[in-house]
Amino acid sequence: MAVTIRIPHLLRELTEGKDALSVDASTAGEALERLEERYPGIRARICRKDASLQGFVNLYVNDEDVRFLDRLNTPLKEGDVLTILPMIAGG
Amino acid sequence: MDRLSKEQRQRYARHIALPNFGEKGQRKILESRVLCVGVGGLGSPVVLYLAGAGVGTLGIADSDVLELPNLQRQVVHSSGDVGKPKVETAKKRLRELNPDVTVETFHERVTAENVHNLVADYDVVVDGCDNPETRYVLNAACYSAKKPFVHGSIFRYEGRATTFTYDPGTPCYRCIYPSSPPPGFLPSGAEAGIASPVPGLIGMIQVAEVLKLLLGEGDLLVGRMVLYDMLAMTFREVRIAKDPGCSLCGKEAGAGLS
């Protein structure tokens, strides 16, 4: 399934400035694996060592937070958009 | 409050002319008390517009003194104010803008010790903070006092806003971010940079939320968060939900006052 991952400004230093990329994945977790293959090191900014999401990073499939779906097992369908939303703190 | 004076009727004429606002709405605004924590990037436009709108009492809390790199976006202050406490320079400007407004200043850091007294005296609290710790402290205090907390946060070209009313079934700040990032995860504004329009836009969303809360009109940003990206020029909205496992407001939470 071709899905789009949106990269937040905070993590673009790891993606050569790219704001989005298209990967083939059938779950949210798989999409993050594809992202890690492309940009090694990025998953450590999003997930804990046990591969669960960090408490200060949210992952949305379209407009829904995966924490209230099936977390990283949330299934994806063709055309879905994954948005990585780490906390931002400026004011 | 007594009826508006002739001068007030002129000053607020464009509000009074609005459907759902009127003289009654303006009187509510004039009788209200709003606390803005931080008079930096977000807080500067927030307090300017709240003062212009006639919020009767504005509390402003900030422990910083003004520095030259602040002025690129912190427009409530002036060049001659560098080195002075931000709460004082903001107060001076707000009184010039609107003498109807009483400004209460707190030149101190908001902590778990002082937050409850601070929040108790206000109807609505606005988030102009620059760090997660202060936001967690304010979120907990606003949750326990059931005071609406209007959140904004910014980074580089990106900004977010949402409103926490703490009504049953609605999320709090900790529902969205259960834990704080380790030191160094989030670069400071000084390292990362901040595009000046971002706090202006997010601050205006916060002001709009405050006015609607005070008036009791319109739909609030509750259970949803606006995401603004200046470079892409997009506004998006994502749903945010109450986390039943939230350590502050979830089912298993303790006193929830940490």
Short mmCIF file of C-alpha atoms in Angstrom, two decimals:
data_model
loop_
_atom_site.label_atom_id
_atom_site.label_comp_id
_atom_site.label_asym_id
_atom_site.label_seq_id
_atom_site.Cartn_x
_atom_site.Cartn_y
_atom_site.Cartn_z
CA MET A 1 0.00 0.00 0.00
CA ALA A 2 1.47 3.34 -0.98
CA VAL A 3 1.13 5.80 1.89
CA THR A 4 2.56 9.24 2.56
CA ILE A 5 4.56 10.09 5.68
CA ARG A 6 4.66 13.75 6.64
CA ILE A 7 7.86 14.80 8.36
CA PRO A 8 7.66 17.58 10.98
CA HIS A 9 10.07 20.52 10.85
CA LEU A 10 11.82 19.16 13.96
CA LEU A 11 12.92 15.95 12.19
CA ARG A 12 13.73 17.34 8.77
CA GLU A 13 17.41 17.63 9.64
CA LEU A 14 17.33 13.81 9.42
CA THR A 15 15.52 13.68 6.07
CA GLU A 16 17.73 16.06 4.11
CA GLY A 17 15.04 18.68 4.49
CA LYS A 18 12.32 16.57 2.89
CA ASP A 19 8.84 17.31 4.25
CA ALA A 20 7.16 14.11 3.05
CA LEU A 21 7.90 10.77 1.52
CA SER A 22 5.95 7.93 0.03
CA VAL A 23 6.49 4.39 1.32
CA ASP A 24 4.90 1.02 0.87
CA ALA A 25 3.47 -0.26 4.18
CA SER A 26 0.41 -2.02 5.56
CA THR A 27 0.64 -0.81 9.18
CA ALA A 28 1.77 2.37 10.90
CA GLY A 29 4.71 0.49 12.44
CA GLU A 30 5.77 -0.84 9.08
CA ALA A 31 5.72 2.66 7.64
CA LEU A 32 8.11 3.76 10.40
CA GLU A 33 10.39 0.81 9.52
CA ARG A 34 10.49 1.97 5.90
CA LEU A 35 11.27 5.48 7.13
CA GLU A 36 14.11 4.16 9.29
CA GLU A 37 15.56 2.21 6.35
CA ARG A 38 15.60 5.39 4.31
CA TYR A 39 16.86 7.69 7.09
CA PRO A 40 18.69 5.62 9.71
CA GLY A 41 18.37 7.02 13.23
CA ILE A 42 15.02 8.74 12.76
CA ARG A 43 12.99 6.05 14.52
CA ALA A 44 14.93 6.56 17.75
CA ARG A 45 13.49 10.10 17.82
CA ILE A 46 9.94 8.76 17.52
CA CYS A 47 9.93 5.43 19.39
CA ARG A 48 11.30 4.05 22.64
CA LYS A 49 13.78 1.17 22.71
CA ASP A 50 10.84 -1.27 23.00
CA ALA A 51 9.50 0.22 19.74
CA SER A 52 6.44 1.84 21.37
CA LEU A 53 5.79 5.52 20.63
CA GLN A 54 7.49 8.08 22.85
CA GLY A 55 5.15 9.93 25.22
CA PHE A 56 5.95 13.24 23.56
CA VAL A 57 5.44 12.12 19.95
CA ASN A 58 2.08 11.52 18.35
CA LEU A 59 1.46 9.63 15.17
CA TYR A 60 -1.67 10.33 13.19
CA VAL A 61 -3.20 8.26 10.43
CA ASN A 62 -5.09 10.90 8.51
CA ASP A 63 -6.69 12.89 11.35
CA GLU A 64 -6.74 10.16 14.00
CA ASP A 65 -4.15 9.52 16.72
CA VAL A 66 -2.92 5.90 16.48
CA ARG A 67 -2.89 5.70 20.30
CA PHE A 68 -6.68 5.52 20.08
CA LEU A 69 -6.67 3.14 17.13
CA ASP A 70 -4.36 0.12 17.25
CA ARG A 71 -1.13 2.01 17.96
CA LEU A 72 1.67 0.89 15.64
CA ASN A 73 -0.46 -2.05 14.48
CA THR A 74 -2.99 0.37 13.02
CA PRO A 75 -3.68 -0.87 9.50
CA LEU A 76 -3.12 1.44 6.56
CA LYS A 77 -4.92 1.66 3.28
CA GLU A 78 -3.82 3.02 -0.06
CA GLY A 79 -3.44 6.79 0.02
CA ASP A 80 -3.39 7.17 3.83
CA VAL A 81 -1.34 10.01 5.24
CA LEU A 82 0.79 9.46 8.33
CA THR A 83 1.71 12.58 10.25
CA ILE A 84 4.45 12.53 12.87
CA LEU A 85 3.78 15.18 15.50
CA PRO A 86 6.45 15.55 18.15
CA MET A 87 5.75 18.00 20.95
CA ILE A 88 6.85 21.53 20.13
CA ALA A 89 7.45 23.82 23.04
CA GLY A 90 8.24 27.35 21.90
CA GLY A 91 6.17 30.33 22.87
CA MET B 1 -21.33 46.34 35.50
CA ASP B 2 -23.06 49.66 34.86
CA ARG B 3 -23.85 50.61 31.34
CA LEU B 4 -20.93 51.47 29.10
CA SER B 5 -19.74 55.06 29.06
CA LYS B 6 -20.10 57.13 25.90
CA GLU B 7 -16.40 56.73 25.25
CA GLN B 8 -16.57 52.97 25.77
CA ARG B 9 -19.46 52.75 23.34
CA GLN B 10 -17.22 54.39 20.76
CA ARG B 11 -14.10 52.43 21.61
CA TYR B 12 -15.87 49.08 21.31
CA ALA B 13 -18.31 50.10 18.57
CA ARG B 14 -17.12 47.39 16.14
CA HIS B 15 -17.63 44.69 18.74
CA ILE B 16 -20.98 46.09 19.80
CA ALA B 17 -22.11 46.05 16.16
CA LEU B 18 -21.40 42.31 15.89
CA PRO B 19 -24.20 39.75 16.04
CA ASN B 20 -23.68 37.52 19.14
CA PHE B 21 -21.64 40.30 20.78
CA GLY B 22 -23.43 43.58 21.37
CA GLU B 23 -23.16 45.84 24.40
CA LYS B 24 -23.99 42.91 26.66
CA GLY B 25 -21.07 40.90 25.25
CA GLN B 26 -18.72 43.84 25.61
CA ARG B 27 -19.73 44.26 29.24
CA LYS B 28 -18.88 40.61 29.83
CA ILE B 29 -15.44 41.17 28.31
CA LEU B 30 -14.90 44.26 30.47
CA GLU B 31 -15.84 42.32 33.59
CA SER B 32 -13.56 39.38 32.81
CA ARG B 33 -10.15 38.42 34.16
CA VAL B 34 -7.63 36.66 31.94
CA LEU B 35 -4.14 35.43 32.86
CA CYS B 36 -1.45 35.14 30.18
CA VAL B 37 1.60 33.16 31.25
CA GLY B 38 4.54 34.41 29.23
CA VAL B 39 4.78 37.68 27.32
CA GLY B 40 7.10 36.39 24.64
CA GLY B 41 6.26 35.44 21.07
CA LEU B 42 2.74 34.22 21.77
CA GLY B 43 2.02 36.35 24.83
CA SER B 44 2.91 39.66 23.14
CA PRO B 45 0.19 39.62 20.47
CA VAL B 46 -2.19 37.87 22.87
CA VAL B 47 -2.05 40.59 25.53
CA LEU B 48 -2.11 43.41 22.98
CA TYR B 49 -5.32 42.13 21.40
CA LEU B 50 -6.95 41.18 24.68
CA ALA B 51 -6.23 44.67 25.98
CA GLY B 52 -7.57 46.22 22.79
CA ALA B 53 -10.70 44.08 23.10
CA GLY B 54 -11.26 45.47 26.60
CA VAL B 55 -10.58 42.48 28.86
CA GLY B 56 -11.09 44.24 32.19
CA THR B 57 -8.23 42.64 34.11
CA LEU B 58 -5.21 41.13 32.44
CA GLY B 59 -2.72 39.18 34.52
CA ILE B 60 0.69 38.76 32.95
CA ALA B 61 3.35 36.45 34.36
CA ASP B 62 6.91 36.25 33.06
CA SER B 63 10.24 36.02 34.86
CA ASP B 64 12.36 37.27 31.94
CA VAL B 65 13.89 40.60 31.10
CA LEU B 66 13.69 41.87 27.52
CA GLU B 67 16.57 41.04 25.20
CA LEU B 68 17.22 42.45 21.74
CA PRO B 69 16.55 39.18 19.83
CA ASN B 70 13.05 39.11 21.40
CA LEU B 71 11.89 42.19 19.50
CA GLN B 72 11.71 40.52 16.09
CA ARG B 73 8.35 39.04 17.20
CA GLN B 74 7.58 40.17 20.76
CA VAL B 75 5.85 43.31 19.60
CA VAL B 76 4.31 44.47 22.87
CA HIS B 77 7.77 45.64 23.98
CA SER B 78 9.94 48.44 22.54
CA SER B 79 13.60 48.92 21.64
CA GLY B 80 14.17 51.22 24.60
CA ASP B 81 12.96 48.49 26.97
CA VAL B 82 15.90 46.08 26.56
CA GLY B 83 17.08 44.92 29.99
CA LYS B 84 13.77 45.66 31.73
CA PRO B 85 11.33 43.04 33.06
CA LYS B 86 8.96 42.05 30.25
CA VAL B 87 5.91 42.27 32.51
CA GLU B 88 6.68 45.94 33.21
CA THR B 89 7.29 46.95 29.60
CA ALA B 90 4.17 45.08 28.49
CA LYS B 91 2.11 46.77 31.20
CA LYS B 92 3.25 50.22 30.06
CA ARG B 93 2.22 49.53 26.46
CA LEU B 94 -1.11 47.95 27.42
CA ARG B 95 -2.10 50.95 29.54
CA GLU B 96 -1.30 53.24 26.62
CA LEU B 97 -3.42 51.09 24.35
CA ASN B 98 -6.45 50.89 26.62
CA PRO B 99 -6.86 52.65 29.98
CA ASP B 100 -9.97 50.52 30.67
CA VAL B 101 -7.70 47.56 31.35
CA THR B 102 -6.19 46.83 34.76
CA VAL B 103 -2.89 45.02 34.33
CA GLU B 104 -1.63 42.79 37.14
CA THR B 105 2.01 41.74 36.83
CA PHE B 106 3.85 38.73 38.20
CA HIS B 107 7.58 38.96 37.62
CA GLU B 108 8.19 35.37 38.61
CA ARG B 109 8.41 31.89 37.20
CA VAL B 110 5.20 29.90 37.42
CA THR B 111 5.85 26.81 39.53
CA ALA B 112 3.88 24.02 41.20
CA GLU B 113 4.11 26.12 44.41
CA ASN B 114 2.65 29.40 43.17
CA VAL B 115 0.44 28.24 40.31
CA HIS B 116 -2.76 27.52 42.26
CA ASN B 117 -2.93 30.98 43.82
CA LEU B 118 -2.14 32.57 40.50
CA VAL B 119 -4.77 30.70 38.49
CA ALA B 120 -7.50 31.00 41.15
CA ASP B 121 -8.13 34.69 40.46
CA TYR B 122 -8.78 34.38 36.72
CA ASP B 123 -11.54 33.17 34.41
CA VAL B 124 -9.31 31.93 31.60
CA VAL B 125 -5.60 31.11 31.37
CA VAL B 126 -3.58 31.59 28.16
CA ASP B 127 -0.49 29.55 27.40
CA GLY B 128 2.39 31.75 26.27
CA CYS B 129 4.99 29.44 27.84
CA ASP B 130 8.23 28.39 26.23
CA ASN B 131 8.73 25.00 27.89
CA PRO B 132 6.77 21.80 28.60
CA GLU B 133 7.34 21.83 32.37
CA THR B 134 5.42 25.09 32.87
CA ARG B 135 2.66 23.80 30.59
CA TYR B 136 2.29 20.62 32.68
CA VAL B 137 2.13 22.74 35.85
CA LEU B 138 -0.52 25.06 34.39
CA ASN B 139 -2.48 22.16 32.91
CA ALA B 140 -2.67 20.44 36.30
CA ALA B 141 -3.69 23.64 38.10
CA CYS B 142 -6.29 24.57 35.49
CA TYR B 143 -7.64 21.02 35.56
CA SER B 144 -8.09 21.05 39.33
CA ALA B 145 -9.60 24.56 39.31
CA LYS B 146 -11.66 23.80 36.15
CA LYS B 147 -10.36 26.94 34.42
CA PRO B 148 -10.16 26.90 30.65
CA PHE B 149 -6.56 26.78 29.41
CA VAL B 150 -5.91 28.01 25.87
CA HIS B 151 -2.82 26.32 24.49
CA GLY B 152 -0.40 27.55 21.85
CA SER B 153 3.06 26.33 20.91
CA ILE B 154 5.47 27.20 18.12
CA PHE B 155 8.63 25.90 16.50
CA ARG B 156 10.44 27.32 13.45
CA TYR B 157 7.70 27.65 10.81
CA GLU B 158 5.08 25.65 12.65
CA GLY B 159 2.47 26.40 15.28
CA ARG B 160 -0.33 24.62 17.14
CA ALA B 161 -3.35 25.68 19.13
CA THR B 162 -6.10 23.98 21.10
CA THR B 163 -8.35 24.71 24.08
CA PHE B 164 -8.73 22.64 27.21
CA THR B 165 -11.99 23.22 29.09
CA TYR B 166 -11.62 20.06 31.22
CA ASP B 167 -15.28 19.22 30.66
CA PRO B 168 -15.99 15.50 31.09
CA GLY B 169 -14.80 13.48 28.13
CA THR B 170 -12.46 16.18 26.82
CA PRO B 171 -8.66 15.90 26.75
CA CYS B 172 -6.04 17.74 28.77
CA TYR B 173 -2.47 18.67 27.78
CA ARG B 174 -1.13 15.49 29.35
CA CYS B 175 -3.57 13.37 27.32
CA ILE B 176 -1.78 14.62 24.19
CA TYR B 177 1.74 14.43 25.58
CA PRO B 178 1.89 11.88 28.41
CA SER B 179 5.55 12.58 29.08
CA SER B 180 8.10 15.28 28.58
CA PRO B 181 10.99 14.89 26.13
CA PRO B 182 14.50 14.40 27.50
CA PRO B 183 16.71 17.48 27.69
CA GLY B 184 18.09 18.32 24.27
CA PHE B 185 15.27 16.70 22.27
CA LEU B 186 13.71 20.05 21.61
CA PRO B 187 16.17 22.72 20.49
CA SER B 188 15.60 26.11 22.13
CA GLY B 189 14.16 28.96 20.09
CA ALA B 190 17.62 30.51 20.08
CA GLU B 191 19.10 27.44 18.40
CA ALA B 192 16.17 26.54 16.17
CA GLY B 193 14.95 29.96 15.09
CA ILE B 194 11.36 31.10 14.95
CA ALA B 195 9.58 32.78 12.05
CA SER B 196 7.88 35.91 13.41
CA PRO B 197 4.44 35.43 11.79
CA VAL B 198 3.96 32.05 13.50
CA PRO B 199 3.39 33.33 17.05
CA GLY B 200 1.28 36.16 15.60
CA LEU B 201 -1.10 33.75 13.91
CA ILE B 202 -1.25 31.23 16.74
CA GLY B 203 -1.64 34.05 19.26
CA MET B 204 -4.66 35.36 17.34
CA ILE B 205 -6.28 31.92 17.42
CA GLN B 206 -5.75 31.95 21.19
CA VAL B 207 -7.31 35.42 21.49
CA ALA B 208 -10.32 34.29 19.46
CA GLU B 209 -10.74 31.29 21.77
CA VAL B 210 -10.56 33.52 24.86
CA LEU B 211 -13.19 35.91 23.53
CA LYS B 212 -15.54 33.03 22.66
CA LEU B 213 -15.02 31.50 26.10
CA LEU B 214 -15.84 34.82 27.77
CA LEU B 215 -18.85 35.46 25.56
CA GLY B 216 -20.11 31.88 25.61
CA GLU B 217 -20.48 32.04 21.83
CA GLY B 218 -19.24 29.93 18.94
CA ASP B 219 -17.45 26.60 18.72
CA LEU B 220 -14.24 26.11 20.68
CA LEU B 221 -11.10 24.23 19.68
CA VAL B 222 -11.89 21.47 22.15
CA GLY B 223 -10.93 17.92 21.21
CA ARG B 224 -9.17 19.16 18.11
CA MET B 225 -5.87 20.86 17.46
CA VAL B 226 -5.06 23.32 14.68
CA LEU B 227 -1.68 22.83 13.01
CA TYR B 228 -0.28 25.77 11.07
CA ASP B 229 2.63 25.40 8.68
CA MET B 230 3.87 28.70 7.36
CA LEU B 231 6.08 27.35 4.55
CA ALA B 232 3.44 24.97 3.22
CA MET B 233 0.78 27.62 3.99
CA THR B 234 -1.60 25.07 5.39
CA PHE B 235 -3.93 24.94 8.34
CA ARG B 236 -4.79 21.38 9.35
CA GLU B 237 -6.85 20.01 12.15
CA VAL B 238 -6.34 16.74 13.99
CA ARG B 239 -8.59 15.16 16.55
CA ILE B 240 -7.25 14.96 20.09
CA ALA B 241 -8.95 12.62 22.51
CA LYS B 242 -9.14 12.15 26.25
CA ASP B 243 -6.71 9.41 27.26
CA PRO B 244 -8.40 7.05 29.73
CA GLY B 245 -4.91 6.21 31.01
CA CYS B 246 -3.89 9.88 31.49
CA SER B 247 -1.93 10.30 34.73
CA LEU B 248 -3.71 13.61 35.40
CA CYS B 249 -7.32 13.25 34.29
CA GLY B 250 -7.66 9.51 33.48
CA LYS B 251 -9.66 6.98 35.45
CA GLU B 252 -6.70 5.71 37.45
CA ALA B 253 -5.21 9.13 38.15
CA GLY B 254 -4.50 10.04 41.76
CA ALA B 255 -5.11 13.47 43.20
CA GLY B 256 -3.89 14.83 39.90
CA LEU B 257 -2.34 17.90 41.41
CA SER B 258 1.29 17.25 40.58
#
